[in-house]
Tab-separated table of C-alpha atoms and ligand atoms in Angstrom:
chain	number	residue	atom	x	y	z
A	12	MET	CA	84.260	-58.195	17.316
A	13	THR	CA	84.482	-61.312	15.155
A	14	ILE	CA	86.704	-64.052	16.512
A	15	ARG	CA	88.542	-65.778	13.662
A	16	LEU	CA	89.692	-68.969	15.273
A	17	ASP	CA	90.384	-72.311	13.579
A	18	ALA	CA	88.049	-74.983	14.994
A	19	ARG	CA	91.026	-76.973	16.365
A	20	LEU	CA	92.090	-73.972	18.414
A	21	VAL	CA	88.724	-73.144	19.989
A	22	PRO	CA	89.019	-75.643	22.886
A	23	ILE	CA	92.587	-74.472	23.541
A	24	TYR	CA	91.440	-70.860	23.825
A	25	GLN	CA	88.467	-71.869	25.990
A	26	ASP	CA	90.824	-73.679	28.296
A	27	VAL	CA	93.000	-70.544	28.589
A	28	LEU	CA	89.904	-68.499	29.503
A	29	HIS	CA	88.839	-71.057	32.068
A	30	ARG	CA	92.221	-71.449	33.770
A	31	ASN	CA	93.105	-67.767	33.888
A	32	PRO	CA	89.889	-66.065	34.981
A	33	GLY	CA	89.742	-62.286	34.828
A	34	GLU	CA	93.113	-61.901	33.103
A	35	ILE	CA	91.670	-60.025	30.144
A	36	GLU	CA	94.928	-58.691	28.711
A	37	PHE	CA	96.385	-62.202	28.760
A	38	HIS	CA	93.280	-63.557	26.974
A	39	GLN	CA	93.627	-60.808	24.366
A	40	ALA	CA	97.309	-61.566	23.713
A	41	VAL	CA	96.655	-65.327	23.432
A	42	LEU	CA	93.709	-64.893	21.069
A	43	GLU	CA	95.718	-62.638	18.784
A	44	VAL	CA	98.403	-65.309	18.414
A	45	LEU	CA	96.012	-68.281	18.148
A	46	GLU	CA	94.093	-66.571	15.342
A	47	SER	CA	97.218	-66.916	13.187
A	48	LEU	CA	98.063	-70.543	13.961
A	49	GLY	CA	95.413	-72.551	12.084
A	50	PRO	CA	97.510	-72.950	8.896
A	51	VAL	CA	100.568	-73.870	10.997
A	52	LEU	CA	98.760	-76.868	12.494
A	53	THR	CA	97.809	-77.986	9.017
A	54	LYS	CA	101.395	-77.762	7.847
A	55	TYR	CA	102.954	-79.247	10.997
A	56	PRO	CA	100.505	-81.807	12.468
A	57	GLU	CA	103.218	-82.943	14.895
A	58	PHE	CA	102.803	-79.660	16.802
A	59	ALA	CA	99.192	-80.625	17.494
A	60	ASP	CA	100.142	-84.186	18.505
A	61	LYS	CA	102.713	-82.837	20.945
A	62	LYS	CA	100.305	-80.222	22.303
A	63	ILE	CA	102.872	-77.487	21.716
A	64	ILE	CA	100.279	-74.686	21.714
A	65	GLN	CA	98.687	-75.826	24.977
A	66	ARG	CA	102.155	-75.985	26.554
A	67	ILE	CA	103.157	-72.535	25.266
A	68	CYS	CA	100.013	-71.008	26.803
A	69	GLU	CA	100.946	-72.279	30.275
A	70	PRO	CA	103.904	-70.487	31.928
A	71	GLU	CA	106.713	-72.779	33.069
A	72	ARG	CA	106.753	-71.003	36.443
A	73	GLN	CA	104.940	-68.068	38.080
A	74	ILE	CA	106.320	-66.315	41.127
A	75	ILE	CA	104.224	-63.909	43.192
A	76	PHE	CA	105.728	-62.278	46.263
A	77	ARG	CA	105.336	-59.554	48.871
A	78	VAL	CA	107.539	-56.472	48.799
A	79	PRO	CA	107.464	-54.505	52.057
A	80	TRP	CA	109.278	-51.170	52.216
A	81	ARG	CA	109.365	-48.015	54.316
A	82	ASP	CA	108.725	-44.506	52.912
A	83	ASP	CA	110.691	-41.390	53.889
A	84	ALA	CA	108.269	-40.654	56.721
A	85	GLY	CA	108.865	-44.131	58.182
A	86	GLU	CA	105.499	-45.556	57.177
A	87	ILE	CA	105.391	-49.158	55.941
A	88	HIS	CA	103.981	-50.053	52.509
A	89	ILE	CA	103.242	-53.450	51.035
A	90	ASN	CA	103.413	-54.061	47.297
A	91	ARG	CA	102.940	-57.190	45.267
A	92	ALA	CA	105.516	-58.287	42.721
A	93	PHE	CA	105.585	-60.924	39.994
A	94	ARG	CA	108.018	-62.803	37.814
A	95	VAL	CA	106.453	-65.030	35.198
A	96	GLU	CA	108.992	-67.409	33.661
A	97	PHE	CA	107.020	-68.272	30.579
A	98	ASN	CA	109.155	-70.257	28.182
A	99	SER	CA	112.811	-71.268	28.138
A	100	ALA	CA	112.965	-73.332	24.945
A	101	LEU	CA	115.254	-70.843	23.208
A	102	GLY	CA	117.321	-69.571	26.121
A	103	PRO	CA	117.107	-68.129	29.630
A	104	TYR	CA	113.834	-66.312	30.425
A	105	LYS	CA	114.282	-62.758	29.181
A	106	GLY	CA	112.032	-59.740	29.577
A	107	GLY	CA	111.608	-56.563	31.539
A	108	MET	CA	110.154	-55.560	34.885
A	109	ARG	CA	107.271	-53.065	34.909
A	110	PHE	CA	106.519	-50.827	37.906
A	111	HIS	CA	103.057	-49.325	37.530
A	112	PRO	CA	99.919	-49.310	39.712
A	113	SER	CA	97.988	-51.187	36.987
A	114	VAL	CA	100.290	-54.231	37.223
A	115	TYR	CA	98.598	-57.516	38.178
A	116	LEU	CA	99.076	-61.097	37.056
A	117	GLY	CA	97.056	-60.616	33.832
A	118	ILE	CA	99.323	-57.792	32.646
A	119	VAL	CA	102.530	-59.642	33.478
A	120	LYS	CA	101.240	-62.759	31.700
A	121	PHE	CA	100.221	-60.913	28.546
A	122	LEU	CA	103.645	-59.265	28.448
A	123	GLY	CA	105.448	-62.544	29.146
A	124	PHE	CA	103.449	-64.362	26.481
A	125	GLU	CA	104.217	-61.686	23.854
A	126	GLN	CA	107.849	-61.784	24.885
A	127	ILE	CA	108.172	-65.468	23.879
A	128	PHE	CA	107.400	-64.707	20.233
A	129	LYS	CA	109.179	-61.353	20.174
A	130	ASN	CA	112.368	-62.886	21.504
A	131	SER	CA	112.060	-65.762	19.065
A	132	LEU	CA	111.729	-63.313	16.145
A	133	THR	CA	115.058	-61.704	17.044
A	134	GLY	CA	116.742	-65.013	16.188
A	135	MET	CA	118.754	-64.774	19.398
A	136	PRO	CA	119.114	-67.328	22.220
A	137	ILE	CA	116.553	-65.868	24.638
A	138	GLY	CA	113.400	-67.370	26.148
A	139	GLY	CA	110.387	-65.357	27.298
A	140	GLY	CA	109.602	-63.928	30.724
A	141	LYS	CA	108.309	-60.791	32.358
A	142	GLY	CA	107.833	-59.307	35.778
A	143	GLY	CA	106.663	-56.264	37.598
A	144	SER	CA	104.988	-54.737	40.574
A	145	ASP	CA	102.014	-52.530	41.387
A	146	PHE	CA	104.477	-50.077	42.964
A	147	ASP	CA	103.976	-46.550	41.575
A	148	PRO	CA	107.325	-44.771	41.132
A	149	LYS	CA	105.533	-41.484	40.378
A	150	GLY	CA	106.102	-38.961	43.148
A	151	LYS	CA	108.454	-41.267	45.086
A	152	SER	CA	111.814	-39.965	46.265
A	153	ASP	CA	115.018	-41.488	45.025
A	154	ASP	CA	115.584	-43.077	48.448
A	155	GLU	CA	112.136	-44.658	48.377
A	156	VAL	CA	112.725	-46.137	44.922
A	157	GLU	CA	116.074	-47.484	46.153
A	158	ARG	CA	114.533	-49.135	49.224
A	159	PHE	CA	111.746	-50.632	47.127
A	160	CYS	CA	114.171	-52.069	44.544
A	161	GLN	CA	116.364	-53.540	47.293
A	162	SER	CA	113.415	-55.164	49.028
A	163	LEU	CA	112.130	-56.597	45.764
A	164	MET	CA	115.528	-58.065	44.881
A	165	LEU	CA	115.856	-59.647	48.310
A	166	GLU	CA	113.221	-62.128	47.148
A	167	MET	CA	113.677	-62.123	43.380
A	168	TYR	CA	117.436	-62.831	43.369
A	169	ARG	CA	116.922	-66.539	44.114
A	170	HIS	CA	115.018	-66.985	40.855
A	171	LEU	CA	117.516	-65.174	38.614
A	172	GLY	CA	120.851	-65.943	36.989
A	173	GLU	CA	122.627	-65.178	33.736
A	174	HIS	CA	121.663	-68.656	32.468
A	175	THR	CA	118.276	-68.773	34.195
A	176	ASP	CA	116.280	-65.554	34.108
A	177	VAL	CA	117.497	-62.114	33.032
A	178	PRO	CA	115.226	-59.132	33.768
A	179	ALA	CA	115.548	-55.632	32.299
A	180	GLY	CA	113.440	-52.468	32.259
A	181	ASP	CA	109.944	-51.682	31.031
A	182	ILE	CA	107.465	-48.946	32.037
A	183	GLY	CA	108.643	-47.375	35.327
A	184	VAL	CA	111.954	-49.231	35.310
A	185	GLY	CA	114.982	-47.530	33.740
A	186	GLY	CA	118.682	-47.156	34.413
A	187	ARG	CA	118.184	-45.954	37.984
A	188	GLU	CA	116.073	-48.947	39.052
A	189	ILE	CA	118.329	-51.444	37.225
A	190	GLY	CA	121.276	-49.944	39.138
A	191	TYR	CA	119.619	-50.457	42.527
A	192	MET	CA	118.529	-53.982	41.628
A	193	PHE	CA	121.945	-54.968	40.288
A	194	GLY	CA	123.708	-53.567	43.363
A	195	GLN	CA	121.455	-55.566	45.665
A	196	TYR	CA	121.826	-58.763	43.608
A	197	LYS	CA	125.606	-58.401	43.671
A	198	ARG	CA	125.589	-57.863	47.419
A	199	ILE	CA	123.324	-60.806	48.252
A	200	THR	CA	125.035	-63.297	45.966
A	201	ASN	CA	128.583	-61.974	46.324
A	202	ARG	CA	128.936	-62.338	42.568
A	203	TYR	CA	129.602	-59.751	39.882
A	204	GLU	CA	127.314	-61.508	37.452
A	205	SER	CA	126.993	-58.859	34.733
A	206	GLY	CA	124.668	-60.896	32.541
A	207	VAL	CA	121.945	-61.268	35.186
A	208	LEU	CA	120.274	-57.956	34.276
A	209	THR	CA	120.327	-55.818	31.135
A	210	GLY	CA	119.890	-52.102	30.690
A	211	LYS	CA	122.824	-51.507	33.034
A	212	GLY	CA	124.824	-48.267	33.059
A	213	THR	CA	127.414	-48.128	30.302
A	214	ASP	CA	130.219	-47.717	32.876
A	215	TRP	CA	129.447	-51.045	34.533
A	216	GLY	CA	128.523	-53.626	31.916
A	217	GLY	CA	125.656	-51.970	30.061
A	218	SER	CA	125.607	-51.853	26.278
A	219	LEU	CA	125.939	-48.679	24.285
A	220	ALA	CA	122.743	-48.044	22.291
A	221	ARG	CA	120.577	-50.147	24.675
A	222	LYS	CA	118.712	-47.077	25.944
A	223	GLU	CA	117.968	-45.967	22.390
A	224	ALA	CA	117.372	-49.462	21.021
A	225	THR	CA	113.589	-49.922	21.235
A	226	GLY	CA	112.840	-46.518	19.681
A	227	TYR	CA	115.590	-46.736	17.065
A	228	GLY	CA	114.626	-50.318	16.230
A	229	LEU	CA	111.008	-49.265	15.757
A	230	ILE	CA	112.080	-46.688	13.195
A	231	PHE	CA	114.366	-49.154	11.399
A	232	PHE	CA	111.383	-51.507	11.175
A	233	THR	CA	109.085	-48.713	9.948
A	234	GLN	CA	111.658	-47.833	7.326
A	235	GLU	CA	111.574	-51.430	6.065
A	236	MET	CA	107.770	-51.343	5.888
A	237	LEU	CA	108.012	-48.195	3.778
A	238	LYS	CA	110.732	-49.678	1.566
A	239	ALA	CA	108.483	-52.668	0.880
A	240	GLN	CA	106.098	-50.134	-0.676
A	241	ASN	CA	108.862	-48.208	-2.478
A	242	ASP	CA	108.505	-45.333	-0.067
A	243	SER	CA	110.656	-43.661	2.606
A	244	LEU	CA	110.453	-41.663	5.842
A	245	GLU	CA	111.634	-38.461	4.184
A	246	GLY	CA	109.104	-35.666	4.801
A	247	LYS	CA	106.496	-37.956	6.415
A	248	LYS	CA	104.231	-36.583	9.143
A	249	VAL	CA	104.509	-38.789	12.212
A	250	VAL	CA	102.505	-38.945	15.442
A	251	ILE	CA	104.100	-40.796	18.365
A	252	SER	CA	102.239	-41.408	21.610
A	253	GLY	CA	104.121	-41.522	24.899
A	254	SER	CA	107.211	-39.579	25.945
A	255	GLY	CA	109.129	-42.287	27.781
A	256	ASN	CA	112.218	-44.115	26.671
A	257	VAL	CA	110.658	-45.735	23.591
A	258	ALA	CA	108.937	-42.566	22.314
A	259	ILE	CA	111.950	-40.300	22.857
A	260	TYR	CA	114.348	-42.420	20.808
A	261	ALA	CA	111.733	-43.146	18.147
A	262	ILE	CA	111.373	-39.377	17.731
A	263	GLU	CA	115.147	-38.988	17.581
A	264	LYS	CA	115.714	-41.587	14.853
A	265	ALA	CA	112.609	-40.554	12.862
A	266	GLN	CA	113.913	-36.971	12.809
A	267	GLN	CA	117.403	-38.119	11.798
A	268	LEU	CA	115.847	-39.928	8.839
A	269	GLY	CA	113.940	-36.865	7.669
A	270	ALA	CA	110.463	-37.390	9.144
A	271	ILE	CA	108.511	-34.625	10.881
A	272	VAL	CA	107.221	-35.727	14.274
A	273	ILE	CA	104.371	-33.401	15.225
A	274	ALA	CA	102.900	-34.863	18.422
A	275	CYS	CA	103.733	-36.859	21.535
A	276	SER	CA	101.989	-37.421	24.860
A	277	ASP	CA	101.993	-38.557	28.466
A	278	SER	CA	99.198	-39.916	30.648
A	279	GLY	CA	97.792	-36.373	31.085
A	280	GLY	CA	97.439	-35.359	27.438
A	281	PHE	CA	99.418	-34.562	24.295
A	282	ILE	CA	101.267	-31.716	22.630
A	283	VAL	CA	101.110	-30.794	18.968
A	284	ASP	CA	103.915	-28.803	17.409
A	285	GLU	CA	103.375	-28.468	13.660
A	286	ASN	CA	106.967	-27.194	13.287
A	287	GLY	CA	108.236	-30.535	14.485
A	288	ILE	CA	108.806	-31.443	18.111
A	289	ASP	CA	111.915	-30.047	19.755
A	290	LEU	CA	113.408	-33.190	21.248
A	291	THR	CA	115.873	-31.363	23.488
A	292	THR	CA	112.961	-29.900	25.445
A	293	VAL	CA	111.173	-33.268	25.682
A	294	LYS	CA	114.361	-34.977	26.897
A	295	ARG	CA	115.013	-32.317	29.501
A	296	LEU	CA	111.425	-32.419	30.805
A	297	LYS	CA	111.132	-36.184	30.839
A	298	GLU	CA	114.637	-37.618	31.328
A	299	GLN	CA	116.123	-35.045	33.656
A	300	GLU	CA	113.380	-33.148	35.430
A	301	ARG	CA	110.650	-35.851	35.501
A	302	ARG	CA	108.000	-33.265	34.593
A	303	ARG	CA	104.760	-33.337	32.587
A	304	ILE	CA	104.625	-32.996	28.770
A	305	LYS	CA	102.202	-30.093	29.260
A	306	ASP	CA	105.179	-27.924	30.318
A	307	TYR	CA	106.545	-28.152	26.743
A	308	THR	CA	104.257	-25.248	25.796
A	309	GLU	CA	106.088	-23.007	28.299
A	310	TYR	CA	109.143	-23.218	26.037
A	311	HIS	CA	107.471	-23.412	22.613
A	312	THR	CA	104.623	-20.989	22.147
A	313	THR	CA	103.699	-22.379	18.726
A	314	ALA	CA	102.806	-25.717	20.329
A	315	ARG	CA	99.455	-26.525	21.914
A	316	TYR	CA	98.550	-28.892	24.720
A	317	VAL	CA	95.382	-30.999	24.478
A	318	SER	CA	93.970	-33.080	27.311
A	319	ASP	CA	90.388	-33.724	26.254
A	320	SER	CA	90.762	-35.736	23.065
A	321	SER	CA	92.780	-38.562	21.596
A	322	ILE	CA	96.243	-38.028	20.101
A	323	TRP	CA	95.080	-40.222	17.199
A	324	SER	CA	92.712	-37.451	16.075
A	325	ILE	CA	95.803	-35.620	14.750
A	326	PRO	CA	96.145	-36.389	11.020
A	327	CYS	CA	99.416	-38.118	10.105
A	328	GLU	CA	100.870	-40.558	7.597
A	329	ILE	CA	102.629	-42.695	10.175
A	330	ALA	CA	101.307	-43.493	13.656
A	331	LEU	CA	103.593	-45.042	16.257
A	332	PRO	CA	101.857	-45.925	19.526
A	333	CYS	CA	104.620	-45.978	22.157
A	334	ALA	CA	102.728	-45.502	25.414
A	335	THR	CA	100.915	-48.552	26.816
A	336	GLN	CA	98.492	-51.435	26.185
A	337	ASN	CA	95.103	-50.744	24.614
A	338	GLU	CA	95.759	-47.030	24.145
A	339	LEU	CA	94.520	-47.125	20.538
A	340	THR	CA	90.859	-48.110	20.161
A	341	ALA	CA	88.691	-48.945	17.133
A	342	GLU	CA	87.476	-45.340	17.153
A	343	ASP	CA	91.082	-44.087	17.077
A	344	ALA	CA	91.938	-46.568	14.333
A	345	THR	CA	89.007	-45.310	12.248
A	346	MET	CA	90.173	-41.708	12.663
A	347	LEU	CA	93.673	-42.671	11.519
A	348	VAL	CA	92.392	-44.572	8.493
A	349	ASN	CA	90.109	-41.681	7.492
A	350	SER	CA	92.841	-39.071	7.859
A	351	GLY	CA	95.154	-40.864	5.412
A	352	CYS	CA	97.491	-42.780	7.704
A	353	ILE	CA	99.384	-45.456	5.744
A	354	ILE	CA	101.493	-47.169	8.406
A	355	VAL	CA	101.044	-48.064	12.072
A	356	ALA	CA	103.945	-49.689	13.926
A	357	GLU	CA	103.802	-50.430	17.636
A	358	GLY	CA	106.571	-49.278	19.961
A	359	ALA	CA	104.567	-50.272	23.036
A	360	ASN	CA	103.351	-53.779	23.832
A	361	MET	CA	99.798	-54.445	22.545
A	362	PRO	CA	98.833	-50.735	22.315
A	363	THR	CA	96.079	-51.437	19.756
A	364	THR	CA	92.876	-53.123	20.909
A	365	ALA	CA	91.718	-56.250	19.068
A	366	GLU	CA	88.916	-54.194	17.476
A	367	GLY	CA	91.430	-51.516	16.434
A	368	ILE	CA	93.572	-54.142	14.674
A	369	GLN	CA	90.527	-55.320	12.718
A	370	VAL	CA	89.883	-51.745	11.544
A	371	PHE	CA	93.470	-51.465	10.286
A	372	GLN	CA	93.379	-54.822	8.573
A	373	GLN	CA	90.062	-54.198	6.849
A	374	ALA	CA	91.399	-50.872	5.560
A	375	LYS	CA	94.501	-52.675	4.245
A	376	LEU	CA	96.705	-50.230	6.069
A	377	ARG	CA	100.106	-51.709	6.892
A	378	TYR	CA	100.067	-52.504	10.595
A	379	ALA	CA	103.014	-54.014	12.510
A	380	PRO	CA	102.440	-55.514	15.969
A	381	GLY	CA	104.766	-54.672	18.861
A	382	LYS	CA	106.213	-58.160	19.082
A	383	ALA	CA	107.912	-57.469	15.738
A	384	ALA	CA	108.304	-53.690	15.612
A	385	ASN	CA	109.545	-53.120	19.171
A	386	ALA	CA	111.864	-56.134	19.412
A	387	GLY	CA	114.946	-53.904	19.079
A	388	GLY	CA	115.043	-53.320	22.835
A	389	VAL	CA	115.224	-56.934	23.858
A	390	ALA	CA	117.491	-57.757	20.902
A	391	THR	CA	120.000	-55.203	22.181
A	392	SER	CA	119.611	-56.697	25.652
A	393	ALA	CA	120.745	-59.966	24.092
A	394	LEU	CA	123.696	-58.076	22.583
A	395	GLU	CA	124.432	-56.768	26.086
A	396	MET	CA	124.437	-60.353	27.392
A	397	GLN	CA	126.791	-61.304	24.572
A	398	GLN	CA	129.203	-58.493	25.511
A	399	ASN	CA	128.988	-59.490	29.188
A	400	ALA	CA	129.720	-63.135	28.400
A	401	SER	CA	132.864	-62.167	26.518
A	402	ARG	CA	133.775	-59.367	28.989
A	403	ASP	CA	133.853	-57.009	26.053
A	404	SER	CA	132.147	-53.761	25.122
A	405	TRP	CA	131.330	-52.688	21.618
A	406	SER	CA	131.204	-49.246	20.020
A	407	THR	CA	127.942	-47.405	19.480
A	408	GLU	CA	128.365	-47.700	15.696
A	409	TYR	CA	128.899	-51.453	15.788
A	410	THR	CA	126.050	-52.073	18.253
A	411	GLN	CA	123.660	-49.897	16.254
A	412	SER	CA	124.616	-51.652	13.043
A	413	ARG	CA	123.852	-55.022	14.688
A	414	LEU	CA	120.492	-53.631	15.845
A	415	GLU	CA	119.635	-52.417	12.366
A	416	GLU	CA	120.611	-55.760	10.862
A	417	ILE	CA	118.358	-57.556	13.369
A	418	MET	CA	115.371	-55.278	12.642
A	419	VAL	CA	115.816	-55.740	8.893
A	420	GLY	CA	115.923	-59.496	9.531
A	421	ILE	CA	112.737	-59.451	11.639
A	422	HIS	CA	110.934	-57.436	8.985
A	423	LYS	CA	112.038	-59.871	6.316
A	424	SER	CA	110.947	-62.922	8.231
A	425	CYS	CA	107.513	-61.402	9.020
A	426	PHE	CA	107.038	-60.208	5.452
A	427	ASP	CA	108.191	-63.443	3.812
A	428	THR	CA	106.200	-65.632	6.199
A	429	ALA	CA	102.967	-63.682	5.578
A	430	LYS	CA	103.562	-64.070	1.841
A	431	GLU	CA	104.290	-67.779	2.185
A	432	TYR	CA	100.997	-68.246	4.043
A	433	GLY	CA	99.119	-66.343	1.344
A	434	ASP	CA	98.480	-62.977	2.970
A	435	GLU	CA	101.145	-60.525	1.840
A	436	GLY	CA	101.443	-57.420	4.000
A	437	ASN	CA	99.780	-59.061	7.022
A	438	TYR	CA	102.472	-58.468	9.640
A	439	VAL	CA	100.343	-59.937	12.429
A	440	LEU	CA	100.182	-63.278	10.654
A	441	GLY	CA	103.861	-63.152	9.668
A	442	ALA	CA	105.105	-62.248	13.162
A	443	ASN	CA	102.958	-64.798	14.966
A	444	ILE	CA	103.799	-67.676	12.644
A	445	ALA	CA	107.529	-66.947	12.316
A	446	GLY	CA	107.854	-66.337	16.080
A	447	PHE	CA	105.872	-69.460	16.944
A	448	ILE	CA	107.619	-71.894	14.613
A	449	ARG	CA	111.100	-71.333	16.063
A	450	VAL	CA	109.868	-71.938	19.618
A	451	ALA	CA	107.708	-74.900	18.577
A	452	ARG	CA	110.606	-76.604	16.810
A	453	ALA	CA	112.833	-76.217	19.853
A	454	MET	CA	110.129	-77.526	22.201
A	455	SER	CA	109.455	-80.391	19.876
A	456	ALA	CA	113.151	-81.347	19.821
A	457	MET	CA	113.461	-81.247	23.615
A	458	GLY	CA	110.765	-83.816	24.389
A	459	LEU	CA	107.928	-83.488	26.862
A	460	ILE	CA	109.164	-80.858	29.297
B	14	LIG	N1	110.651	-54.458	28.239
B	14	LIG	C1	111.224	-54.567	26.937
B	14	LIG	C2	110.288	-55.329	26.031
B	14	LIG	O1	109.091	-55.178	26.147
B	14	LIG	C3	112.671	-55.054	26.948
B	14	LIG	C4	112.919	-56.356	27.607
B	14	LIG	C5	114.411	-56.710	27.762
B	14	LIG	O2	115.256	-55.932	27.331
B	14	LIG	O3	114.657	-57.770	28.311
B	14	LIG	O4	110.671	-56.042	25.149
């Protein structure tokens, strides 16, 4: 892979490599942003003088702690948990918690770093943070998940606050886990501090449309990308990886807008249903019964299940990776380009490898990075915080219209910024520069902190 780094940024990147050994996902996320920032330093030399980039690459605070808990058989387990409070120039640290066995500091830092620019792009008053644990919720009973969440919060609560750090969900953390964490926070602090967590139940301070927001927002963004090329979603063949919260609501909105979603997946494999995926079955399997996507074929005999090849081998016009980091390789990207794909927009965080991105960019396919395309989730979290602060709750229609407005705004700022910097259609450049400048200006105004 060719590294395209401005000479002024090489020592900064080398320093990141040196100080964060082995954290390969973090290195990848930093490099992707730094590759866009050369022209920004030329335009704003004061950012270089104030070492804004070096400061942004170093988290303000990193918390690592032990989470002991007991399983249903009485055996003790020890997990490790993290909260990386990356940047608070624009507002309280904001970003989800991920529970997955792959979680280690390098994953939390890549996610936290991305979150800074994503949150900035929303235009809302939220800083960047992220957390998680190597706890694996798969196969755990409800009681075990509850005990784990309570134990985790018994340490994490002291670092949180509606004006300090506001976690939410991510992979492995949904409404159930947020409920257990909120209950424990409320009990320890003796405060009903609604705005300390987002993704809450809609009966107790959660926002309508938050659950749907990342997936819906991704489709609103995709629609804008198509509009910019005088095209629309109507009749388009779409492949969406994953079958979690992001994928499910991306499928829902894509179908509402006339697209035909023909495939989705989980960590075991993928299903293809040329008639269009029946979302009711996917929701029942995944949201209610916590089963495998493979079981879809029990209910739809026209569909097939594939576990020995990549979902990106299925020809489509629009590809929306909504599963996890580095799920789409250069080989996958080449297959997509060759089969006539015109748009890739990321619902997951960093699902395309650095080599995969280069394939898309060389082919001049329109490719939108997650920090822009999936920002609808965190943006609606900020709307939840707004409702909590005013002790109000908004209708689904109003909240969704705010979400759509925000996604249209993010698309516009990415598109216009890429054009301004001489590379129209380069959403990576547009997102990185527009996201960076807002944070850099705030840091610059606040002095050396
Ligand atoms: N985990 C989501 C993300 O990657 C949402 C974070 C939030 O709502 O705070 O942006």
